[in-house]
Amino acid sequence: MHSFITAAALVASASVCLAAPTRLVGRSTFKIEQVAVGKVFKSGPVAMMKTYNKYAKVGAVAPSAVVAAAAAAQSGEVSATPEQYDESYLCPVTVGSQTLNLDFDTGSADLWVFSTLTPSSESSGHTLYNPQTSGQIESGSTWNISYGDGSGAAGDVYADTVVLGGVTATSQAVEAATSVSAQFQQDTNNDGLLGLAFSSINTVSPTPQNTFFDTVKSSLAKALFTADLKAGAAGSYDFGYASSCDDSLSYVTTH
Ligand SMILES: *[C@@H]1O[C@H](CO)[C@@H](O)[C@H](O)[C@H]1NC(C)=O
């Protein structure tokens, strides 16, 4: 729902797919399969508006027909057709002592989670990260992120262990939400986001923090990941190698 493709961060992987995948012995590669967790509202016009909003700073202006269609979809003025609902595909990630279902987002760089610090009125139905089990507070650090659709979240920062596939980041910046916007509250399947864009756009203040990818990339066989995303089916992410060379949407980033 909050995924965008960042043009600067991603390169279409045609050339990578032509080459044989390289695997270096002793360094890690792993695949993360998405899991289908329930139906969510998906609207083409709303998705288009998010993209226009994202690139507004560099001059993108949405055609009025797109603005109108997105507004109608969001206000419920158009009747909900089956196509407006799709499965939500998330990835299980262990954060501290909890396994959460996170939305991997190549357009943002914050790993933030619903937490025991989130007011219960905002976190009902979500699996919560408990920073008191194993997290180390990063005193004085806060984060606050806004997405193109007006959703957002904010909170405090901990260093904690994050396990994804076979790879463990022992001191990953985990952003524990103390407030989340209504859109996230309502999507109870989604326990947070794992941003995969460049760490330079991480919102932690005063010092931006590394993404999970940047934390672990030196232990990967190659410092890249690919996203193999499908319509109407679970996709996957490969870390450390590029194998997703079928006809589906496939991107590789080489930070
Ligand atoms: C986060 O930023 C938004 C927009 O700038 C602001 O309205 C909101 O109050 C901030 N939240 C926190 C907790 O600082």
Short mmCIF file of C-alpha atoms and ligand atoms in Angstrom, two decimals:
data_model
loop_
_atom_site.label_atom_id
_atom_site.label_comp_id
_atom_site.label_asym_id
_atom_site.label_seq_id
_atom_site.Cartn_x
_atom_site.Cartn_y
_atom_site.Cartn_z
CA MET A 1 0.00 0.00 0.00
CA HIS A 2 2.86 2.33 0.76
CA SER A 3 5.31 0.94 -1.73
CA PHE A 4 6.82 3.14 -4.35
CA ILE A 5 9.61 2.49 -6.75
CA THR A 6 12.39 5.02 -6.22
CA ALA A 7 13.84 5.69 -9.63
CA ALA A 8 17.22 6.71 -8.27
CA ALA A 9 17.53 3.63 -6.10
CA LEU A 10 16.50 1.00 -8.57
CA VAL A 11 17.78 -0.14 -11.90
CA ALA A 12 15.78 -2.49 -14.08
CA SER A 13 17.56 -5.78 -13.81
CA ALA A 14 17.62 -6.87 -17.43
CA SER A 15 21.40 -6.99 -17.57
CA VAL A 16 21.64 -8.77 -14.22
CA CYS A 17 19.14 -11.35 -15.38
CA LEU A 18 21.22 -12.15 -18.42
CA ALA A 19 24.24 -12.89 -16.31
CA ALA A 20 24.50 -16.02 -14.20
CA PRO A 21 23.85 -15.23 -10.54
CA THR A 22 27.10 -14.92 -8.62
CA ARG A 23 27.35 -16.68 -5.30
CA LEU A 24 30.40 -16.26 -3.14
CA VAL A 25 31.10 -19.09 -0.75
CA GLY A 26 30.85 -18.13 2.90
CA ARG A 27 28.81 -15.00 2.41
CA SER A 28 25.12 -14.89 2.79
CA THR A 29 22.24 -14.92 0.38
CA PHE A 30 18.61 -15.41 1.30
CA LYS A 31 15.11 -15.24 -0.06
CA ILE A 32 12.10 -13.77 1.75
CA GLU A 33 8.69 -14.92 0.55
CA GLN A 34 5.78 -12.60 1.03
CA VAL A 35 2.75 -13.98 2.85
CA ALA A 36 -0.84 -13.11 2.03
CA VAL A 37 -2.40 -11.73 5.18
CA GLY A 38 -5.82 -10.48 4.16
CA LYS A 39 -7.75 -8.30 1.79
CA VAL A 40 -6.90 -4.61 1.63
CA PHE A 41 -8.32 -1.73 -0.34
CA LYS A 42 -6.29 -1.04 -3.46
CA SER A 43 -7.24 1.60 -5.96
CA GLY A 44 -5.44 2.40 -9.17
CA PRO A 45 -6.18 6.15 -8.98
CA VAL A 46 -5.05 6.28 -5.33
CA ALA A 47 -1.82 4.51 -6.25
CA MET A 48 -1.31 6.97 -9.12
CA MET A 49 -1.88 9.94 -6.80
CA LYS A 50 0.75 8.59 -4.41
CA THR A 51 3.25 8.51 -7.25
CA TYR A 52 2.37 12.05 -8.38
CA ASN A 53 2.65 13.28 -4.77
CA LYS A 54 5.99 11.58 -4.42
CA TYR A 55 7.42 13.37 -7.42
CA ALA A 56 5.63 16.70 -6.83
CA LYS A 57 8.88 18.31 -5.65
CA VAL A 58 10.40 17.72 -9.06
CA GLY A 59 7.41 19.06 -10.91
CA ALA A 60 5.00 16.14 -11.31
CA VAL A 61 1.40 17.34 -11.48
CA ALA A 62 -1.47 14.86 -11.46
CA PRO A 63 -4.07 15.29 -14.24
CA SER A 64 -7.38 16.48 -12.81
CA ALA A 65 -9.08 13.24 -13.81
CA VAL A 66 -6.65 11.30 -11.61
CA VAL A 67 -7.16 13.72 -8.71
CA ALA A 68 -10.94 13.33 -9.00
CA ALA A 69 -10.87 9.55 -9.33
CA ALA A 70 -8.53 9.17 -6.34
CA ALA A 71 -10.69 11.46 -4.20
CA ALA A 72 -13.82 9.54 -5.17
CA ALA A 73 -12.18 6.21 -4.36
CA GLN A 74 -10.92 7.40 -0.97
CA SER A 75 -14.21 8.98 0.07
CA GLY A 76 -16.09 5.83 -0.86
CA GLU A 77 -18.07 7.64 -3.54
CA VAL A 78 -17.37 4.91 -6.03
CA SER A 79 -18.87 1.55 -5.26
CA ALA A 80 -16.26 -0.94 -4.21
CA THR A 81 -15.60 -3.31 -7.03
CA PRO A 82 -13.74 -6.57 -6.42
CA GLU A 83 -10.71 -5.17 -8.25
CA GLN A 84 -10.32 -2.53 -5.56
CA TYR A 85 -9.48 -5.20 -3.01
CA ASP A 86 -6.37 -7.29 -3.26
CA GLU A 87 -4.53 -9.45 -0.82
CA SER A 88 -2.02 -7.59 1.31
CA TYR A 89 1.42 -9.14 0.97
CA LEU A 90 3.77 -8.70 3.87
CA CYS A 91 6.99 -10.30 5.07
CA PRO A 92 7.58 -11.87 8.48
CA VAL A 93 10.50 -10.26 10.32
CA THR A 94 11.68 -11.00 13.87
CA VAL A 95 12.25 -7.77 15.78
CA GLY A 96 13.57 -8.29 19.31
CA SER A 97 11.45 -11.18 20.60
CA GLN A 98 8.44 -10.74 18.29
CA THR A 99 7.78 -11.79 14.73
CA LEU A 100 5.93 -8.99 12.95
CA ASN A 101 4.45 -8.81 9.46
CA LEU A 102 6.13 -5.85 7.79
CA ASP A 103 5.48 -4.02 4.55
CA PHE A 104 8.76 -3.85 2.58
CA ASP A 105 8.98 -0.42 0.98
CA THR A 106 11.61 0.51 -1.58
CA GLY A 107 10.53 4.18 -1.40
CA SER A 108 11.36 4.87 2.25
CA ALA A 109 14.22 4.11 4.63
CA ASP A 110 12.66 3.71 8.08
CA LEU A 111 12.15 0.37 9.84
CA TRP A 112 9.26 1.28 12.11
CA VAL A 113 6.92 -0.95 14.07
CA PHE A 114 3.81 -0.89 16.18
CA SER A 115 5.07 -1.19 19.74
CA THR A 116 4.09 -1.37 23.37
CA LEU A 117 4.68 2.42 23.33
CA THR A 118 1.83 2.90 20.84
CA PRO A 119 -1.39 3.91 22.65
CA SER A 120 -3.72 0.90 22.85
CA SER A 121 -6.41 2.92 21.09
CA GLU A 122 -4.10 3.05 18.04
CA SER A 123 -2.52 -0.41 18.19
CA SER A 124 -5.47 -2.73 18.71
CA GLY A 125 -5.21 -5.85 16.55
CA HIS A 126 -1.51 -5.39 15.72
CA THR A 127 1.41 -7.48 16.90
CA LEU A 128 3.59 -5.22 19.02
CA TYR A 129 7.33 -4.86 19.37
CA ASN A 130 8.33 -4.62 23.03
CA PRO A 131 11.52 -2.57 23.31
CA GLN A 132 11.85 -3.42 27.01
CA THR A 133 12.71 -7.06 26.28
CA SER A 134 15.99 -6.50 24.45
CA GLY A 135 16.05 -3.00 22.98
CA GLN A 136 18.63 -0.35 23.88
CA ILE A 137 17.13 3.12 23.77
CA GLU A 138 18.92 5.63 21.58
CA SER A 139 18.35 8.55 23.93
CA GLY A 140 17.35 11.78 22.29
CA SER A 141 16.58 10.20 18.92
CA THR A 142 13.10 10.49 17.43
CA TRP A 143 11.55 9.77 14.05
CA ASN A 144 8.54 11.05 12.17
CA ILE A 145 7.60 9.88 8.70
CA SER A 146 4.86 11.01 6.31
CA TYR A 147 3.92 9.07 3.18
CA GLY A 148 2.46 10.39 -0.06
CA ASP A 149 -1.09 9.40 0.86
CA GLY A 150 -1.04 11.49 4.05
CA SER A 151 -0.45 8.52 6.34
CA GLY A 152 2.39 8.64 8.82
CA ALA A 153 3.87 7.57 12.13
CA ALA A 154 6.32 8.84 14.73
CA GLY A 155 8.14 7.62 17.80
CA ASP A 156 11.33 6.68 19.61
CA VAL A 157 14.40 4.76 18.49
CA TYR A 158 15.95 1.57 19.88
CA ALA A 159 18.84 -0.62 18.80
CA ASP A 160 17.71 -4.23 18.71
CA THR A 161 18.22 -7.56 16.95
CA VAL A 162 16.38 -7.98 13.66
CA VAL A 163 16.32 -11.36 11.91
CA LEU A 164 15.28 -11.66 8.31
CA GLY A 165 15.79 -14.89 6.44
CA GLY A 166 19.14 -16.26 7.51
CA VAL A 167 20.63 -12.90 8.37
CA THR A 168 20.76 -11.28 11.80
CA ALA A 169 21.38 -7.60 12.40
CA THR A 170 22.38 -7.37 16.06
CA SER A 171 22.21 -3.59 16.40
CA GLN A 172 19.58 -2.42 13.97
CA ALA A 173 17.78 0.90 14.47
CA VAL A 174 14.21 -0.11 15.30
CA GLU A 175 11.78 2.79 15.31
CA ALA A 176 9.07 2.12 17.90
CA ALA A 177 5.86 3.99 17.14
CA THR A 178 4.35 6.21 19.80
CA SER A 179 1.70 7.43 17.33
CA VAL A 180 0.39 6.12 14.01
CA SER A 181 -2.13 7.60 11.59
CA ALA A 182 -5.59 6.14 11.09
CA GLN A 183 -4.69 4.37 7.84
CA PHE A 184 -2.09 2.25 9.61
CA GLN A 185 -4.27 1.68 12.68
CA GLN A 186 -7.02 0.23 10.50
CA ASP A 187 -4.79 -2.13 8.53
CA THR A 188 -4.37 -4.59 11.38
CA ASN A 189 -2.48 -7.08 9.19
CA ASN A 190 0.39 -4.64 8.93
CA ASP A 191 2.66 -4.29 11.96
CA GLY A 192 5.01 -1.73 10.41
CA LEU A 193 7.27 -0.96 7.48
CA LEU A 194 10.77 -2.06 6.51
CA GLY A 195 12.25 0.62 4.30
CA LEU A 196 14.72 -0.42 1.61
CA ALA A 197 15.56 2.94 0.04
CA PHE A 198 18.85 4.77 0.59
CA SER A 199 19.60 5.37 4.27
CA SER A 200 20.07 9.07 3.51
CA ILE A 201 16.28 9.55 3.57
CA ASN A 202 15.87 7.86 6.98
CA THR A 203 13.86 10.22 9.22
CA VAL A 204 15.59 9.61 12.56
CA SER A 205 16.67 12.92 14.12
CA PRO A 206 19.24 14.17 14.93
CA THR A 207 21.17 11.39 13.16
CA PRO A 208 19.63 9.36 10.32
CA GLN A 209 20.04 5.61 10.86
CA ASN A 210 21.00 2.81 8.50
CA THR A 211 18.33 0.66 6.89
CA PHE A 212 18.34 -3.09 7.57
CA PHE A 213 19.90 -3.56 4.13
CA ASP A 214 22.77 -1.19 4.85
CA THR A 215 23.30 -2.85 8.25
CA VAL A 216 23.72 -6.32 6.74
CA LYS A 217 25.02 -5.65 3.25
CA SER A 218 28.68 -6.30 4.10
CA SER A 219 27.71 -9.83 5.12
CA LEU A 220 25.85 -10.50 1.88
CA ALA A 221 27.45 -12.31 -1.06
CA LYS A 222 26.73 -9.23 -3.14
CA ALA A 223 25.50 -5.85 -1.86
CA LEU A 224 22.18 -6.00 -3.70
CA PHE A 225 18.63 -7.14 -3.34
CA THR A 226 15.90 -7.80 -5.87
CA ALA A 227 12.14 -7.46 -5.55
CA ASP A 228 10.03 -9.92 -7.50
CA LEU A 229 6.53 -8.51 -7.09
CA LYS A 230 3.47 -10.06 -8.68
CA ALA A 231 -0.13 -8.95 -9.16
CA GLY A 232 -2.55 -11.18 -7.28
CA ALA A 233 0.11 -13.51 -5.91
CA ALA A 234 2.81 -13.51 -3.25
CA GLY A 235 6.17 -12.31 -4.51
CA SER A 236 9.59 -12.49 -2.97
CA TYR A 237 12.73 -10.52 -2.19
CA ASP A 238 16.20 -11.93 -2.73
CA PHE A 239 19.08 -10.52 -0.71
CA GLY A 240 22.68 -10.93 -1.81
CA TYR A 241 21.99 -12.37 -5.25
CA ALA A 242 19.74 -11.90 -8.24
CA SER A 243 17.74 -14.96 -9.24
CA SER A 244 14.32 -13.55 -10.04
CA CYS A 245 14.73 -13.55 -13.76
CA ASP A 246 11.29 -14.58 -14.96
CA ASP A 247 8.90 -12.25 -16.72
CA SER A 248 7.59 -10.64 -13.54
CA LEU A 249 8.51 -7.17 -12.35
CA SER A 250 12.05 -7.44 -11.10
CA TYR A 251 14.39 -4.74 -9.90
CA VAL A 252 17.83 -4.78 -8.44
CA THR A 253 19.47 -2.18 -6.29
CA THR A 254 23.19 -1.98 -5.78
CA HIS A 255 23.86 0.41 -2.96
C1 LIG B 1 5.11 14.52 12.83
O1 LIG B 1 5.13 15.43 11.76
C2 LIG B 1 3.83 15.88 11.40
C3 LIG B 1 3.96 16.68 10.13
O2 LIG B 1 5.06 17.53 10.16
C4 LIG B 1 3.26 16.68 12.56
O3 LIG B 1 1.97 17.13 12.25
C5 LIG B 1 3.18 15.77 13.78
O4 LIG B 1 2.76 16.50 14.90
C6 LIG B 1 4.53 15.14 14.08
N1 LIG B 1 4.38 14.15 15.12
C7 LIG B 1 5.17 14.08 16.17
C8 LIG B 1 4.83 13.04 17.18
O5 LIG B 1 6.13 14.80 16.33
#
